Amino acid sequence: WSSSGSFTSLSPGFYSVRIRDAANPGCFVVLNGSLRITEPGPLYAVVQKTDISCNGASDGVIEITSPTGGYGTYEYSADGGGSWQLAGSFSNLVPGTYDVRIRDAVNFDCVVILNPAVIIAQPDALSASLQKTDVTCYGAANGTITITNASGGYGTYGYSIDGGVNWQLTGTFSNLAPGIYDVRIRDRAHPDCFVILDPDVIITQPDALSASLQ
């Protein structure tokens, strides 16, 4: 028995709540013989991430979906609880490690760490080797540009020699006429991620053969 009518720090369960006359302890009334203290389900959600599309970009994404538990409304954090938001989507993220949490919007002290170390990674920078062969004879069109040793990005590539207007899967361009070529490589998984290998590859041709005849 307590002289105060307030009972705190109770765990979930059933309680038989009574009142009695302090002057006559045998005189009591059962106010509720089966008062239930409940608890919400544990907080949980699914965490998914999308890595950076291109080296040096800041377009990583963390998505928190399918929240359950608590009292039905939630807030989310990707910086270890430093800041919170109502939406479970975090975009425009730079490469780094993120501490992802969910909390009950009704009871802020109820927090669950969904993943303390979500890594948003970025691919290596795109690069490749470039060689060219000039036209062999004046007026011919047998120059070549060859792109080899491609690396970086997500491992599959496209190649262009006209500034990105047209792309092909192989790095060999043949039957080229004399001219200036803008040579590029791009990540096939993220076509907007490209690198200009050389904007001014010059395919030359020799002067026309000539002689005097006597």
PDB file of C-alpha atoms in Angstrom:
ATOM      1  CA  TRP A   1       0.000   0.000   0.000  1.00  0.00           C
ATOM      2  CA  SER A   2       1.038   3.590  -0.609  1.00  0.00           C
ATOM      3  CA  SER A   3      -0.206   6.862   0.809  1.00  0.00           C
ATOM      4  CA  SER A   4       0.110   8.329  -2.710  1.00  0.00           C
ATOM      5  CA  GLY A   5      -2.279   7.497  -5.515  1.00  0.00           C
ATOM      6  CA  SER A   6       0.503   7.572  -8.117  1.00  0.00           C
ATOM      7  CA  PHE A   7       2.377   4.431  -9.184  1.00  0.00           C
ATOM      8  CA  THR A   8       5.171   4.883 -11.725  1.00  0.00           C
ATOM      9  CA  SER A   9       7.860   2.828 -13.485  1.00  0.00           C
ATOM     10  CA  LEU A  10       5.462  -0.061 -13.954  1.00  0.00           C
ATOM     11  CA  SER A  11       6.237  -2.908 -16.317  1.00  0.00           C
ATOM     12  CA  PRO A  12       3.605  -4.411 -18.628  1.00  0.00           C
ATOM     13  CA  GLY A  13       1.128  -6.652 -16.855  1.00  0.00           C
ATOM     14  CA  PHE A  14      -2.148  -6.834 -14.917  1.00  0.00           C
ATOM     15  CA  TYR A  15      -2.686  -4.880 -11.696  1.00  0.00           C
ATOM     16  CA  SER A  16      -5.344  -5.141  -9.021  1.00  0.00           C
ATOM     17  CA  VAL A  17      -5.974  -1.534  -7.988  1.00  0.00           C
ATOM     18  CA  ARG A  18      -7.558  -0.848  -4.591  1.00  0.00           C
ATOM     19  CA  ILE A  19      -8.248   1.929  -2.141  1.00  0.00           C
ATOM     20  CA  ARG A  20      -8.584   1.577   1.619  1.00  0.00           C
ATOM     21  CA  ASP A  21      -9.359   3.723   4.629  1.00  0.00           C
ATOM     22  CA  ALA A  22      -6.033   4.535   6.240  1.00  0.00           C
ATOM     23  CA  ALA A  23      -7.765   4.737   9.634  1.00  0.00           C
ATOM     24  CA  ASN A  24      -9.453   1.360   9.132  1.00  0.00           C
ATOM     25  CA  PRO A  25      -7.197  -0.763   6.870  1.00  0.00           C
ATOM     26  CA  GLY A  26      -9.741  -3.545   6.705  1.00  0.00           C
ATOM     27  CA  CYS A  27     -12.110  -1.243   4.855  1.00  0.00           C
ATOM     28  CA  PHE A  28     -11.138  -1.273   1.180  1.00  0.00           C
ATOM     29  CA  VAL A  29     -12.688  -1.276  -2.265  1.00  0.00           C
ATOM     30  CA  VAL A  30     -11.328  -2.936  -5.434  1.00  0.00           C
ATOM     31  CA  LEU A  31     -11.292  -0.147  -8.048  1.00  0.00           C
ATOM     32  CA  ASN A  32     -10.110  -2.436 -10.842  1.00  0.00           C
ATOM     33  CA  GLY A  33      -9.153  -6.015 -10.245  1.00  0.00           C
ATOM     34  CA  SER A  34      -7.504  -6.452 -13.650  1.00  0.00           C
ATOM     35  CA  LEU A  35      -6.072  -3.160 -14.884  1.00  0.00           C
ATOM     36  CA  ARG A  36      -3.714  -3.882 -17.769  1.00  0.00           C
ATOM     37  CA  ILE A  37      -0.568  -1.902 -18.541  1.00  0.00           C
ATOM     38  CA  THR A  38       0.381  -2.611 -22.150  1.00  0.00           C
ATOM     39  CA  GLU A  39       3.497  -1.931 -24.195  1.00  0.00           C
ATOM     40  CA  PRO A  40       3.881  -1.202 -27.925  1.00  0.00           C
ATOM     41  CA  GLY A  41       5.598  -3.579 -30.288  1.00  0.00           C
ATOM     42  CA  PRO A  42       9.335  -3.113 -30.819  1.00  0.00           C
ATOM     43  CA  LEU A  43      10.340  -0.518 -33.382  1.00  0.00           C
ATOM     44  CA  TYR A  44      11.600  -1.917 -36.665  1.00  0.00           C
ATOM     45  CA  ALA A  45      12.011  -0.853 -40.300  1.00  0.00           C
ATOM     46  CA  VAL A  46      13.787  -1.948 -43.467  1.00  0.00           C
ATOM     47  CA  VAL A  47      16.888  -0.008 -44.533  1.00  0.00           C
ATOM     48  CA  GLN A  48      18.076   0.103 -48.142  1.00  0.00           C
ATOM     49  CA  LYS A  49      20.790   2.208 -49.742  1.00  0.00           C
ATOM     50  CA  THR A  50      21.889   3.339 -53.166  1.00  0.00           C
ATOM     51  CA  ASP A  51      25.548   4.134 -53.656  1.00  0.00           C
ATOM     52  CA  ILE A  52      26.955   7.166 -55.461  1.00  0.00           C
ATOM     53  CA  SER A  53      26.485   6.942 -59.233  1.00  0.00           C
ATOM     54  CA  CYS A  54      29.706   8.666 -60.264  1.00  0.00           C
ATOM     55  CA  ASN A  55      33.015   9.441 -58.591  1.00  0.00           C
ATOM     56  CA  GLY A  56      32.781  12.866 -56.973  1.00  0.00           C
ATOM     57  CA  ALA A  57      28.987  13.050 -57.073  1.00  0.00           C
ATOM     58  CA  SER A  58      26.648  13.421 -54.092  1.00  0.00           C
ATOM     59  CA  ASP A  59      23.577  11.431 -55.076  1.00  0.00           C
ATOM     60  CA  GLY A  60      23.604   8.581 -52.584  1.00  0.00           C
ATOM     61  CA  VAL A  61      20.272   7.522 -51.067  1.00  0.00           C
ATOM     62  CA  ILE A  62      19.135   5.806 -47.866  1.00  0.00           C
ATOM     63  CA  GLU A  63      15.527   4.600 -47.772  1.00  0.00           C
ATOM     64  CA  ILE A  64      13.774   3.475 -44.572  1.00  0.00           C
ATOM     65  CA  THR A  65      10.531   1.620 -45.289  1.00  0.00           C
ATOM     66  CA  SER A  66       7.912  -0.640 -43.695  1.00  0.00           C
ATOM     67  CA  PRO A  67       8.133   0.782 -40.163  1.00  0.00           C
ATOM     68  CA  THR A  68       6.357  -1.153 -37.425  1.00  0.00           C
ATOM     69  CA  GLY A  69       5.991  -1.040 -33.663  1.00  0.00           C
ATOM     70  CA  GLY A  70       5.659   1.902 -31.346  1.00  0.00           C
ATOM     71  CA  TYR A  71       2.428   3.867 -31.481  1.00  0.00           C
ATOM     72  CA  GLY A  72       2.224   4.111 -35.257  1.00  0.00           C
ATOM     73  CA  THR A  73       3.994   7.369 -36.137  1.00  0.00           C
ATOM     74  CA  TYR A  74       7.721   7.630 -36.675  1.00  0.00           C
ATOM     75  CA  GLU A  75      10.724   9.854 -37.204  1.00  0.00           C
ATOM     76  CA  TYR A  76      14.008   8.945 -38.824  1.00  0.00           C
ATOM     77  CA  SER A  77      17.655   9.923 -38.511  1.00  0.00           C
ATOM     78  CA  ALA A  78      20.739   9.140 -40.582  1.00  0.00           C
ATOM     79  CA  ASP A  79      23.248  10.916 -38.344  1.00  0.00           C
ATOM     80  CA  GLY A  80      22.946   8.988 -35.116  1.00  0.00           C
ATOM     81  CA  GLY A  81      20.036  11.030 -33.778  1.00  0.00           C
ATOM     82  CA  GLY A  82      21.603  14.443 -34.342  1.00  0.00           C
ATOM     83  CA  SER A  83      18.625  15.441 -36.471  1.00  0.00           C
ATOM     84  CA  TRP A  84      15.276  13.822 -37.217  1.00  0.00           C
ATOM     85  CA  GLN A  85      12.721  13.985 -40.030  1.00  0.00           C
ATOM     86  CA  LEU A  86       9.264  12.606 -40.727  1.00  0.00           C
ATOM     87  CA  ALA A  87      10.160  11.050 -44.096  1.00  0.00           C
ATOM     88  CA  GLY A  88      12.244   7.893 -44.309  1.00  0.00           C
ATOM     89  CA  SER A  89      14.111   9.001 -47.424  1.00  0.00           C
ATOM     90  CA  PHE A  90      17.546  10.625 -47.291  1.00  0.00           C
ATOM     91  CA  SER A  91      18.913  11.770 -50.651  1.00  0.00           C
ATOM     92  CA  ASN A  92      21.842  13.720 -52.085  1.00  0.00           C
ATOM     93  CA  LEU A  93      24.203  11.915 -49.731  1.00  0.00           C
ATOM     94  CA  VAL A  94      27.979  12.118 -50.082  1.00  0.00           C
ATOM     95  CA  PRO A  95      30.199   9.075 -49.577  1.00  0.00           C
ATOM     96  CA  GLY A  96      30.477   8.134 -45.918  1.00  0.00           C
ATOM     97  CA  THR A  97      29.147   6.047 -43.039  1.00  0.00           C
ATOM     98  CA  TYR A  98      25.657   6.757 -41.716  1.00  0.00           C
ATOM     99  CA  ASP A  99      24.086   5.795 -38.368  1.00  0.00           C
ATOM    100  CA  VAL A 100      20.434   5.096 -39.220  1.00  0.00           C
ATOM    101  CA  ARG A 101      17.777   5.191 -36.499  1.00  0.00           C
ATOM    102  CA  ILE A 102      14.003   5.222 -36.013  1.00  0.00           C
ATOM    103  CA  ARG A 103      12.066   6.660 -33.095  1.00  0.00           C
ATOM    104  CA  ASP A 104       8.453   6.750 -31.952  1.00  0.00           C
ATOM    105  CA  ALA A 105       7.054  10.191 -32.822  1.00  0.00           C
ATOM    106  CA  VAL A 106       4.840   9.995 -29.719  1.00  0.00           C
ATOM    107  CA  ASN A 107       7.615   8.964 -27.332  1.00  0.00           C
ATOM    108  CA  PHE A 108      10.937  10.477 -28.419  1.00  0.00           C
ATOM    109  CA  ASP A 109      12.942   8.466 -25.898  1.00  0.00           C
ATOM    110  CA  CYS A 110      11.953   5.249 -27.665  1.00  0.00           C
ATOM    111  CA  VAL A 111      14.748   4.910 -30.261  1.00  0.00           C
ATOM    112  CA  VAL A 112      16.092   1.900 -32.149  1.00  0.00           C
ATOM    113  CA  ILE A 113      19.344   1.834 -34.111  1.00  0.00           C
ATOM    114  CA  LEU A 114      18.426   0.137 -37.385  1.00  0.00           C
ATOM    115  CA  ASN A 115      22.007   0.101 -38.692  1.00  0.00           C
ATOM    116  CA  PRO A 116      24.910   1.957 -37.058  1.00  0.00           C
ATOM    117  CA  ALA A 117      27.130   1.822 -40.143  1.00  0.00           C
ATOM    118  CA  VAL A 118      25.384   2.144 -43.505  1.00  0.00           C
ATOM    119  CA  ILE A 119      28.197   2.788 -45.979  1.00  0.00           C
ATOM    120  CA  ILE A 120      27.462   4.977 -48.979  1.00  0.00           C
ATOM    121  CA  ALA A 121      30.283   4.221 -51.391  1.00  0.00           C
ATOM    122  CA  GLN A 122      31.394   5.821 -54.619  1.00  0.00           C
ATOM    123  CA  PRO A 123      33.000   4.125 -57.638  1.00  0.00           C
ATOM    124  CA  ASP A 124      36.545   4.839 -58.726  1.00  0.00           C
ATOM    125  CA  ALA A 125      36.956   7.584 -61.319  1.00  0.00           C
ATOM    126  CA  LEU A 126      36.558   6.534 -64.936  1.00  0.00           C
ATOM    127  CA  SER A 127      39.789   6.254 -66.890  1.00  0.00           C
ATOM    128  CA  ALA A 128      41.194   4.532 -69.979  1.00  0.00           C
ATOM    129  CA  SER A 129      44.168   4.506 -72.335  1.00  0.00           C
ATOM    130  CA  LEU A 130      43.890   6.099 -75.759  1.00  0.00           C
ATOM    131  CA  GLN A 131      45.813   5.471 -78.958  1.00  0.00           C
ATOM    132  CA  LYS A 132      45.295   6.731 -82.495  1.00  0.00           C
ATOM    133  CA  THR A 133      46.536   5.842 -85.972  1.00  0.00           C
ATOM    134  CA  ASP A 134      46.620   8.526 -88.636  1.00  0.00           C
ATOM    135  CA  VAL A 135      45.356   8.104 -92.172  1.00  0.00           C
ATOM    136  CA  THR A 136      47.959   6.344 -94.300  1.00  0.00           C
ATOM    137  CA  CYS A 137      47.344   8.056 -97.630  1.00  0.00           C
ATOM    138  CA  TYR A 138      46.014  11.436 -98.683  1.00  0.00           C
ATOM    139  CA  GLY A 139      42.268  11.253 -99.255  1.00  0.00           C
ATOM    140  CA  ALA A 140      41.830   7.912 -97.502  1.00  0.00           C
ATOM    141  CA  ALA A 141      39.648   7.167 -94.502  1.00  0.00           C
ATOM    142  CA  ASN A 142      41.496   4.477 -92.584  1.00  0.00           C
ATOM    143  CA  GLY A 143      42.436   6.256 -89.386  1.00  0.00           C
ATOM    144  CA  THR A 144      41.728   4.543 -86.063  1.00  0.00           C
ATOM    145  CA  ILE A 145      41.128   5.457 -82.438  1.00  0.00           C
ATOM    146  CA  THR A 146      41.462   2.690 -79.869  1.00  0.00           C
ATOM    147  CA  ILE A 147      40.400   2.974 -76.223  1.00  0.00           C
ATOM    148  CA  THR A 148      41.757   0.282 -73.887  1.00  0.00           C
ATOM    149  CA  ASN A 149      42.319  -0.497 -70.206  1.00  0.00           C
ATOM    150  CA  ALA A 150      38.996   0.995 -69.114  1.00  0.00           C
ATOM    151  CA  SER A 151      38.558   1.144 -65.354  1.00  0.00           C
ATOM    152  CA  GLY A 152      36.475   2.810 -62.650  1.00  0.00           C
ATOM    153  CA  GLY A 153      32.728   3.210 -62.470  1.00  0.00           C
ATOM    154  CA  TYR A 154      30.695   0.023 -62.097  1.00  0.00           C
ATOM    155  CA  GLY A 155      32.627  -2.086 -64.585  1.00  0.00           C
ATOM    156  CA  THR A 156      30.818  -1.757 -67.919  1.00  0.00           C
ATOM    157  CA  TYR A 157      31.486   1.028 -70.399  1.00  0.00           C
ATOM    158  CA  GLY A 158      30.388   2.913 -73.479  1.00  0.00           C
ATOM    159  CA  TYR A 159      32.670   4.867 -75.824  1.00  0.00           C
ATOM    160  CA  SER A 160      32.188   7.914 -78.035  1.00  0.00           C
ATOM    161  CA  ILE A 161      34.396   9.923 -80.414  1.00  0.00           C
ATOM    162  CA  ASP A 162      31.866  12.618 -81.343  1.00  0.00           C
ATOM    163  CA  GLY A 163      31.457  14.351 -77.998  1.00  0.00           C
ATOM    164  CA  GLY A 164      28.813  11.966 -76.680  1.00  0.00           C
ATOM    165  CA  VAL A 165      26.328  12.165 -79.553  1.00  0.00           C
ATOM    166  CA  ASN A 166      26.771   8.480 -80.390  1.00  0.00           C
ATOM    167  CA  TRP A 167      28.048   5.667 -78.177  1.00  0.00           C
ATOM    168  CA  GLN A 168      29.199   2.097 -78.770  1.00  0.00           C
ATOM    169  CA  LEU A 169      30.145  -0.832 -76.554  1.00  0.00           C
ATOM    170  CA  THR A 170      33.612  -1.392 -78.007  1.00  0.00           C
ATOM    171  CA  GLY A 171      36.554   0.958 -77.746  1.00  0.00           C
ATOM    172  CA  THR A 172      37.706   0.545 -81.350  1.00  0.00           C
ATOM    173  CA  PHE A 173      36.819   3.118 -84.012  1.00  0.00           C
ATOM    174  CA  SER A 174      38.083   2.493 -87.508  1.00  0.00           C
ATOM    175  CA  ASN A 175      37.751   3.886 -91.038  1.00  0.00           C
ATOM    176  CA  LEU A 176      38.112   7.419 -89.721  1.00  0.00           C
ATOM    177  CA  ALA A 177      38.646  10.377 -91.977  1.00  0.00           C
ATOM    178  CA  PRO A 178      41.083  13.146 -91.077  1.00  0.00           C
ATOM    179  CA  GLY A 179      39.627  15.450 -88.432  1.00  0.00           C
ATOM    180  CA  ILE A 180      39.346  16.292 -84.752  1.00  0.00           C
ATOM    181  CA  TYR A 181      37.584  13.843 -82.458  1.00  0.00           C
ATOM    182  CA  ASP A 182      36.187  14.376 -78.942  1.00  0.00           C
ATOM    183  CA  VAL A 183      36.821  11.033 -77.217  1.00  0.00           C
ATOM    184  CA  ARG A 184      34.822  10.022 -74.137  1.00  0.00           C
ATOM    185  CA  ILE A 185      34.073   7.034 -71.899  1.00  0.00           C
ATOM    186  CA  ARG A 186      30.936   6.550 -69.831  1.00  0.00           C
ATOM    187  CA  ASP A 187      29.626   4.127 -67.224  1.00  0.00           C
ATOM    188  CA  ARG A 188      26.940   1.957 -68.815  1.00  0.00           C
ATOM    189  CA  ALA A 189      25.277   1.480 -65.417  1.00  0.00           C
ATOM    190  CA  HIS A 190      24.993   5.270 -65.040  1.00  0.00           C
ATOM    191  CA  PRO A 191      25.058   6.855 -68.513  1.00  0.00           C
ATOM    192  CA  ASP A 192      25.222  10.387 -67.121  1.00  0.00           C
ATOM    193  CA  CYS A 193      28.621   9.551 -65.639  1.00  0.00           C
ATOM    194  CA  PHE A 194      31.244  10.165 -68.297  1.00  0.00           C
ATOM    195  CA  VAL A 195      34.805  11.403 -68.646  1.00  0.00           C
ATOM    196  CA  ILE A 196      36.353  13.255 -71.575  1.00  0.00           C
ATOM    197  CA  LEU A 197      39.538  11.321 -72.299  1.00  0.00           C
ATOM    198  CA  ASP A 198      40.718  13.847 -74.910  1.00  0.00           C
ATOM    199  CA  PRO A 199      38.571  16.557 -76.526  1.00  0.00           C
ATOM    200  CA  ASP A 200      40.952  17.082 -79.447  1.00  0.00           C
ATOM    201  CA  VAL A 201      42.304  13.870 -80.891  1.00  0.00           C
ATOM    202  CA  ILE A 202      43.608  14.850 -84.320  1.00  0.00           C
ATOM    203  CA  ILE A 203      43.625  12.271 -87.074  1.00  0.00           C
ATOM    204  CA  THR A 204      45.966  13.603 -89.755  1.00  0.00           C
ATOM    205  CA  GLN A 205      46.682  12.588 -93.282  1.00  0.00           C
ATOM    206  CA  PRO A 206      49.889  12.946 -95.314  1.00  0.00           C
ATOM    207  CA  ASP A 207      50.153  15.473 -98.113  1.00  0.00           C
ATOM    208  CA  ALA A 208      49.138  14.293-101.516  1.00  0.00           C
ATOM    209  CA  LEU A 209      51.888  12.657-103.485  1.00  0.00           C
ATOM    210  CA  SER A 210      53.240  14.841-106.288  1.00  0.00           C
ATOM    211  CA  ALA A 211      56.292  15.129-108.490  1.00  0.00           C
ATOM    212  CA  SER A 212      57.577  16.834-111.590  1.00  0.00           C
ATOM    213  CA  LEU A 213      58.057  14.783-114.687  1.00  0.00           C
ATOM    214  CA  GLN A 214      60.552  15.596-117.362  1.00  0.00           C
TER     215      GLN A 214
END
